[in-house]
Amino acid sequence: MNTAQSKPNQTLNHVEQTALVLLGMGEDAAAKVLQHFSREETQRVTRAMAQLSGIQSDSARGVIQHFFEDFRLHSGIRGASKEYLSNTLRKALGNDLAKGLLNNLYGDEIRNNMQRLQWVESDVLARFIACEHPQMQAIFLAYLHAESSSAVLKHLPSDYHDELLYRIARLQDIDHQVMNDLNDLIERCIAQVSVVQSAPLSGVKQVADIINRFEGDRATLMEMLRLHDENVATEIEENMFDFMVLSRQREDTLDKLVQQIPTELWSVALKGAEIMLQQAIKRSMPQRMAKALEDDMELRGAVPLSRVESARAEIMQMVRALSEAGDIELVLYEEATVE
């Protein structure tokens, strides 16, 4: 009988315990596992599998139970630890193959963490990494989405943009310790941003938008706001030059606007606008011009929102210029009248 026969559980070496677990898996499962072993490891394990005999059921059960307890200890819901994965893969694949796989695994983890930074303003990220070593900055930018990375780079000192880009271009393999340092940097950034970053909000612009869409007495609202602060009320009025305000203009004002503003610009700006506004503009146009506007809007089909907003902004600049020049009398809100 060979030395492996009748060995108690505690005297089986690691190779023999591995062989015992593989024998318990069955042929198909064991074959899939062996595909991931190196040639030397496969020879050692299969030799041990061939030599094992006379193992008592209690001993076999003890080895298999120890295997699963060890797996449960190191995995859990977050997956196996880096140390466990590193040791396991190096034993299974050898150092060279394991290194590539570990880099991929850790790289995916870093990229997933980077996704959490996509909503952070680029200037905030730039300030956060400004004191880091240039190499760490380069690695940080390399894992960040290209669009975000470019925006962050813009806020970093321009005199070493070229150095950072050169460092990024030279990146290939990144040491596991550097990966850990980068992950720590990301976590610290997220922790700090969640504490100090506030959501941008323009209160004056919000009030202007509310009043522009308010169906009640806008004039009274503005008078009440003036009682609070004349300067704030004036600032609100300036922000009320919203495209939507055109639907409240008198016919003579709209007549002048449709004469001054090209039909092509109207056809883009009116995309997605409220029906009331579209009808007001068309009523001020000659029938043939209104028909041409409708045909142009239909032919254009879907238009990018950025183009629509740009066209509306261009029109409102022209409207404001005409108003300041006294060519039109712009009504921001309907005031009460008396006979």
Coordinates of C-alpha atoms in Angstrom, one line a residue:
M1 CA 0.0 0.0 0.0
N2 CA 1.4 3.4 -0.9
T3 CA 2.0 6.2 1.7
A4 CA -1.1 8.1 0.7
Q5 CA -3.3 5.1 1.6
S6 CA -5.2 5.2 4.9
K7 CA -3.8 8.6 5.8
P8 CA -5.8 10.4 8.4
N9 CA -7.2 13.7 7.3
Q10 CA -4.7 15.9 9.2
T11 CA -1.7 14.2 7.5
L12 CA -2.8 14.8 3.9
N13 CA -0.7 17.5 2.3
H14 CA -2.2 20.3 0.2
V15 CA -1.8 18.5 -3.1
E16 CA -3.5 15.4 -1.7
Q17 CA -6.3 17.4 -0.2
T18 CA -6.8 19.1 -3.6
A19 CA -6.8 15.7 -5.3
L20 CA -9.4 14.5 -2.8
V21 CA -11.7 17.4 -3.5
L22 CA -11.4 16.9 -7.2
L23 CA -12.3 13.3 -6.9
G24 CA -15.4 14.2 -5.0
M25 CA -16.5 16.6 -7.7
G26 CA -16.9 14.0 -10.4
E27 CA -15.2 13.8 -13.8
D28 CA -16.8 16.7 -15.6
A29 CA -16.4 19.3 -12.8
A30 CA -12.8 18.1 -12.1
A31 CA -11.9 18.3 -15.7
K32 CA -13.1 22.0 -15.9
V33 CA -11.0 22.8 -12.8
L34 CA -7.9 21.1 -14.1
Q35 CA -8.1 23.2 -17.3
H36 CA -7.1 26.2 -15.1
F37 CA -4.0 24.4 -13.6
S38 CA -0.5 24.8 -14.9
R39 CA 1.2 21.8 -16.5
E40 CA 3.3 21.1 -13.4
E41 CA 0.3 21.5 -11.0
T42 CA -1.8 19.2 -13.2
Q43 CA 0.9 16.6 -13.1
R44 CA 1.2 16.8 -9.3
V45 CA -2.5 16.7 -8.6
T46 CA -3.3 13.9 -11.1
R47 CA -0.5 11.9 -9.7
A48 CA -1.9 12.3 -6.2
M49 CA -5.4 11.4 -7.5
A50 CA -4.1 8.2 -8.9
Q51 CA -2.3 7.2 -5.7
L52 CA -5.1 8.0 -3.3
S53 CA -6.9 5.0 -2.0
G54 CA -8.3 3.7 1.3
I55 CA -9.4 7.1 2.5
Q56 CA -12.0 6.8 5.1
S57 CA -15.3 8.6 4.5
D58 CA -14.9 10.6 7.7
S59 CA -11.5 11.9 6.5
A60 CA -12.8 12.7 3.1
R61 CA -15.8 14.5 4.5
G62 CA -13.5 16.5 6.8
V63 CA -11.3 17.6 3.9
I64 CA -14.3 18.7 1.7
Q65 CA -15.9 20.4 4.7
H66 CA -12.7 22.3 5.4
F67 CA -12.6 23.4 1.7
F68 CA -16.0 24.9 1.8
E69 CA -15.5 26.5 5.2
D70 CA -12.4 28.1 3.9
F71 CA -14.2 29.3 0.8
R72 CA -17.1 30.7 2.8
L73 CA -14.7 32.5 5.1
H74 CA -12.9 34.2 2.3
S75 CA -15.8 35.0 0.0
G76 CA -19.1 36.1 1.4
I77 CA -21.5 38.5 -0.5
R78 CA -18.7 40.8 -1.6
G79 CA -16.7 38.1 -3.2
A80 CA -13.3 36.6 -2.3
S81 CA -10.7 39.0 -0.8
K82 CA -7.9 40.3 -3.0
E83 CA -5.3 38.3 -1.0
Y84 CA -7.4 35.1 -1.4
L85 CA -7.9 35.7 -5.1
S86 CA -4.2 36.5 -5.6
N87 CA -3.0 33.4 -3.7
T88 CA -5.5 31.1 -5.4
L89 CA -4.9 32.4 -8.9
R90 CA -1.1 32.3 -8.5
K91 CA -1.3 28.7 -7.4
A92 CA -3.7 27.8 -10.2
L93 CA -2.2 29.8 -13.1
G94 CA 1.3 30.7 -12.1
N95 CA 2.6 34.2 -11.5
D96 CA 2.6 35.4 -15.1
L97 CA -1.0 34.4 -16.0
A98 CA -2.3 35.3 -12.6
K99 CA -0.8 38.8 -12.8
G100 CA -2.7 39.5 -16.0
L101 CA -6.0 38.2 -14.7
L102 CA -5.6 40.1 -11.3
N103 CA -4.9 43.3 -13.2
N104 CA -8.1 42.8 -15.1
L105 CA -10.1 42.1 -12.0
Y106 CA -8.7 45.0 -10.0
G107 CA -9.0 47.3 -13.1
D108 CA -12.7 46.5 -13.4
E109 CA -13.1 47.3 -9.7
I110 CA -11.4 50.6 -10.2
R111 CA -13.5 51.4 -13.2
N112 CA -16.7 50.6 -11.4
N113 CA -15.7 52.9 -8.6
M114 CA -14.8 55.6 -11.1
Q115 CA -18.4 55.5 -12.3
R116 CA -19.5 56.9 -9.0
L117 CA -17.5 60.0 -9.7
Q118 CA -19.3 60.8 -13.0
W119 CA -21.7 63.3 -11.3
V120 CA -18.9 65.2 -9.5
E121 CA -18.0 68.6 -11.0
S122 CA -14.7 68.5 -12.9
D123 CA -13.3 71.4 -11.0
V124 CA -14.0 69.6 -7.7
L125 CA -12.1 66.5 -8.9
A126 CA -9.2 68.7 -10.1
R127 CA -8.9 70.4 -6.7
F128 CA -9.0 67.0 -5.0
I129 CA -6.2 65.4 -6.9
A130 CA -4.1 68.6 -7.3
C131 CA -1.8 67.7 -4.4
E132 CA -1.3 64.1 -5.5
H133 CA 1.9 62.9 -7.2
P134 CA 1.7 63.5 -11.0
Q135 CA 1.9 59.7 -11.5
M136 CA -1.2 59.2 -9.3
Q137 CA -3.0 62.0 -11.1
A138 CA -2.1 60.4 -14.4
I139 CA -3.5 57.0 -13.3
F140 CA -6.6 58.7 -11.9
L141 CA -7.2 60.4 -15.3
A142 CA -6.5 57.2 -17.2
Y143 CA -9.4 55.4 -15.4
L144 CA -11.8 58.3 -15.6
H145 CA -14.1 58.5 -18.6
A146 CA -12.4 60.4 -21.4
E147 CA -14.9 63.3 -21.5
S148 CA -14.6 63.7 -17.7
S149 CA -10.9 63.3 -17.8
S150 CA -10.5 66.1 -20.4
A151 CA -12.7 68.4 -18.3
V152 CA -10.6 67.7 -15.2
L153 CA -7.4 68.3 -17.1
K154 CA -8.7 71.7 -18.1
H155 CA -8.8 72.7 -14.4
L156 CA -5.3 71.5 -13.6
P157 CA -2.2 73.8 -14.2
S158 CA -1.6 74.0 -18.0
D159 CA 2.2 74.0 -17.7
Y160 CA 2.2 70.3 -17.0
H161 CA -0.7 69.0 -19.1
D162 CA 1.8 67.5 -21.5
E163 CA 3.6 65.7 -18.7
L164 CA 0.3 64.1 -17.4
L165 CA -0.7 63.0 -20.9
Y166 CA 2.8 61.6 -21.5
R167 CA 2.5 59.6 -18.2
I168 CA -0.9 58.3 -19.2
A169 CA 0.4 57.2 -22.6
R170 CA 3.2 55.3 -20.9
L171 CA 0.9 53.4 -18.6
Q172 CA 0.9 49.6 -19.0
D173 CA 1.0 47.4 -15.9
I174 CA 0.0 49.0 -12.6
D175 CA 1.3 47.5 -9.4
H176 CA -1.3 46.1 -7.0
Q177 CA -0.3 48.5 -4.3
V178 CA -0.8 51.4 -6.6
M179 CA -4.2 50.0 -7.4
N180 CA -5.0 50.0 -3.7
D181 CA -3.8 53.5 -3.3
L182 CA -5.9 54.7 -6.2
N183 CA -8.9 52.9 -4.8
D184 CA -8.3 54.7 -1.4
L185 CA -8.1 58.0 -3.3
I186 CA -11.4 57.4 -5.0
E187 CA -13.1 56.5 -1.7
R188 CA -11.7 59.6 0.0
C189 CA -12.9 61.7 -2.9
I190 CA -16.4 60.3 -2.7
A191 CA -16.5 60.7 1.1
Q192 CA -15.4 64.4 0.9
V193 CA -17.7 65.3 -2.0
S194 CA -20.7 63.7 -0.2
V195 CA -20.0 66.0 2.8
V196 CA -19.0 69.3 1.2
Q197 CA -20.5 69.5 -2.2
S198 CA -23.8 71.3 -2.6
A199 CA -26.2 71.2 -5.6
P200 CA -26.0 74.4 -7.7
L201 CA -29.3 76.3 -7.7
S202 CA -30.1 79.8 -9.0
G203 CA -33.0 81.0 -6.9
V204 CA -33.6 84.1 -9.0
K205 CA -33.8 82.1 -12.2
Q206 CA -36.1 79.6 -10.6
V207 CA -38.4 82.4 -9.4
A208 CA -38.4 84.0 -12.9
D209 CA -39.3 80.6 -14.4
I210 CA -42.1 80.2 -11.9
I211 CA -43.6 83.6 -12.6
N212 CA -43.3 83.1 -16.4
R213 CA -45.5 80.0 -16.0
F214 CA -47.8 81.4 -13.2
E215 CA -51.4 81.6 -14.4
G216 CA -52.4 84.1 -11.7
D217 CA -51.7 87.8 -11.2
R218 CA -48.1 88.2 -12.1
A219 CA -48.1 92.0 -11.7
T220 CA -49.2 91.7 -8.1
L221 CA -46.6 89.1 -7.4
M222 CA -43.9 91.4 -8.8
E223 CA -45.1 94.4 -6.8
M224 CA -45.0 92.3 -3.6
L225 CA -41.5 91.2 -4.4
R226 CA -40.4 94.8 -4.9
L227 CA -41.6 95.5 -1.4
H228 CA -39.1 92.9 -0.2
D229 CA -36.2 94.1 -2.3
E230 CA -36.2 96.3 -5.4
N231 CA -32.8 94.9 -6.6
V232 CA -34.0 91.3 -6.3
A233 CA -37.2 92.1 -8.2
T234 CA -35.2 93.8 -11.0
E235 CA -32.9 90.8 -11.2
I236 CA -35.9 88.5 -11.5
E237 CA -37.3 90.6 -14.3
E238 CA -34.0 90.3 -16.2
N239 CA -34.2 86.5 -15.9
M240 CA -37.8 86.6 -17.1
F241 CA -36.6 87.0 -20.7
D242 CA -37.6 83.4 -21.3
F243 CA -38.7 82.2 -24.8
M244 CA -42.1 81.4 -23.3
V245 CA -42.8 85.1 -22.6
L246 CA -43.4 85.6 -26.3
S247 CA -46.9 84.0 -26.0
R248 CA -48.0 87.0 -23.9
Q249 CA -46.9 89.8 -26.4
R250 CA -49.4 92.1 -28.1
E251 CA -50.1 91.5 -31.8
D252 CA -48.1 94.6 -32.9
T253 CA -45.0 93.3 -31.0
L254 CA -45.3 89.8 -32.6
D255 CA -45.8 91.3 -36.0
K256 CA -42.5 93.1 -35.7
L257 CA -40.8 90.0 -34.4
V258 CA -41.8 87.8 -37.2
Q259 CA -40.6 90.4 -39.7
Q260 CA -37.2 90.7 -38.0
I261 CA -36.5 87.0 -37.2
P262 CA -35.9 84.5 -40.1
T263 CA -38.5 81.7 -40.6
E264 CA -35.7 79.1 -40.4
L265 CA -34.8 80.2 -36.9
W266 CA -38.5 80.1 -35.8
S267 CA -38.8 76.5 -37.2
V268 CA -36.1 75.3 -34.9
A269 CA -36.9 77.4 -31.9
L270 CA -40.6 76.4 -31.9
K271 CA -39.8 72.6 -31.8
G272 CA -41.4 71.3 -28.6
A273 CA -42.8 74.7 -27.7
E274 CA -46.3 75.0 -26.1
I275 CA -49.1 75.0 -28.6
M276 CA -50.3 78.4 -27.4
L277 CA -46.9 80.0 -28.3
Q278 CA -46.8 78.3 -31.7
Q279 CA -50.2 79.5 -32.5
A280 CA -49.4 83.1 -31.4
I281 CA -46.4 83.2 -33.7
K282 CA -48.3 81.7 -36.7
R283 CA -51.2 84.1 -36.3
S284 CA -48.8 87.0 -36.7
M285 CA -47.4 85.6 -40.0
P286 CA -49.0 85.9 -43.4
Q287 CA -50.8 82.7 -44.4
R288 CA -48.1 81.7 -46.9
M289 CA -45.3 82.3 -44.3
A290 CA -47.2 80.3 -41.6
K291 CA -47.6 77.4 -44.1
A292 CA -43.9 77.5 -45.0
L293 CA -43.1 77.5 -41.2
E294 CA -45.3 74.4 -40.7
D295 CA -43.7 72.6 -43.7
D296 CA -40.2 73.4 -42.6
M297 CA -40.8 72.2 -39.0
E298 CA -42.3 68.9 -40.4
L299 CA -39.4 68.4 -42.8
R300 CA -36.8 68.9 -40.0
G301 CA -38.1 66.1 -38.0
A302 CA -36.5 65.5 -34.6
V303 CA -34.0 68.3 -33.7
P304 CA -31.3 68.0 -31.0
L305 CA -32.4 69.8 -27.8
S306 CA -29.1 71.8 -27.8
R307 CA -30.0 73.3 -31.2
V308 CA -33.5 74.2 -30.1
E309 CA -32.2 75.9 -27.0
S310 CA -29.5 77.7 -29.0
A311 CA -32.2 79.0 -31.5
R312 CA -34.4 80.2 -28.6
A313 CA -31.5 82.0 -27.0
E314 CA -30.6 83.7 -30.3
I315 CA -34.2 84.9 -30.7
M316 CA -34.4 86.2 -27.2
Q317 CA -31.2 88.2 -27.7
M318 CA -32.8 89.8 -30.7
V319 CA -36.0 90.4 -28.8
R320 CA -34.1 92.1 -25.9
A321 CA -32.1 94.2 -28.3
L322 CA -35.3 95.4 -30.0
S323 CA -36.8 96.1 -26.6
E324 CA -33.9 98.1 -25.4
A325 CA -33.8 100.1 -28.6
G326 CA -37.4 101.0 -28.1
D327 CA -38.5 99.3 -31.3
I328 CA -40.9 97.0 -29.4
E329 CA -42.6 97.1 -26.0
L330 CA -42.0 93.8 -24.4
V331 CA -44.6 92.7 -21.8
L332 CA -43.0 90.5 -19.2
Y333 CA -46.3 90.1 -17.3
E334 CA -49.7 91.6 -17.7
E335 CA -50.3 94.6 -15.5
A336 CA -53.7 95.6 -14.1
T337 CA -55.5 98.3 -16.1
V338 CA -58.1 100.9 -15.2
E339 CA -60.6 102.8 -17.4

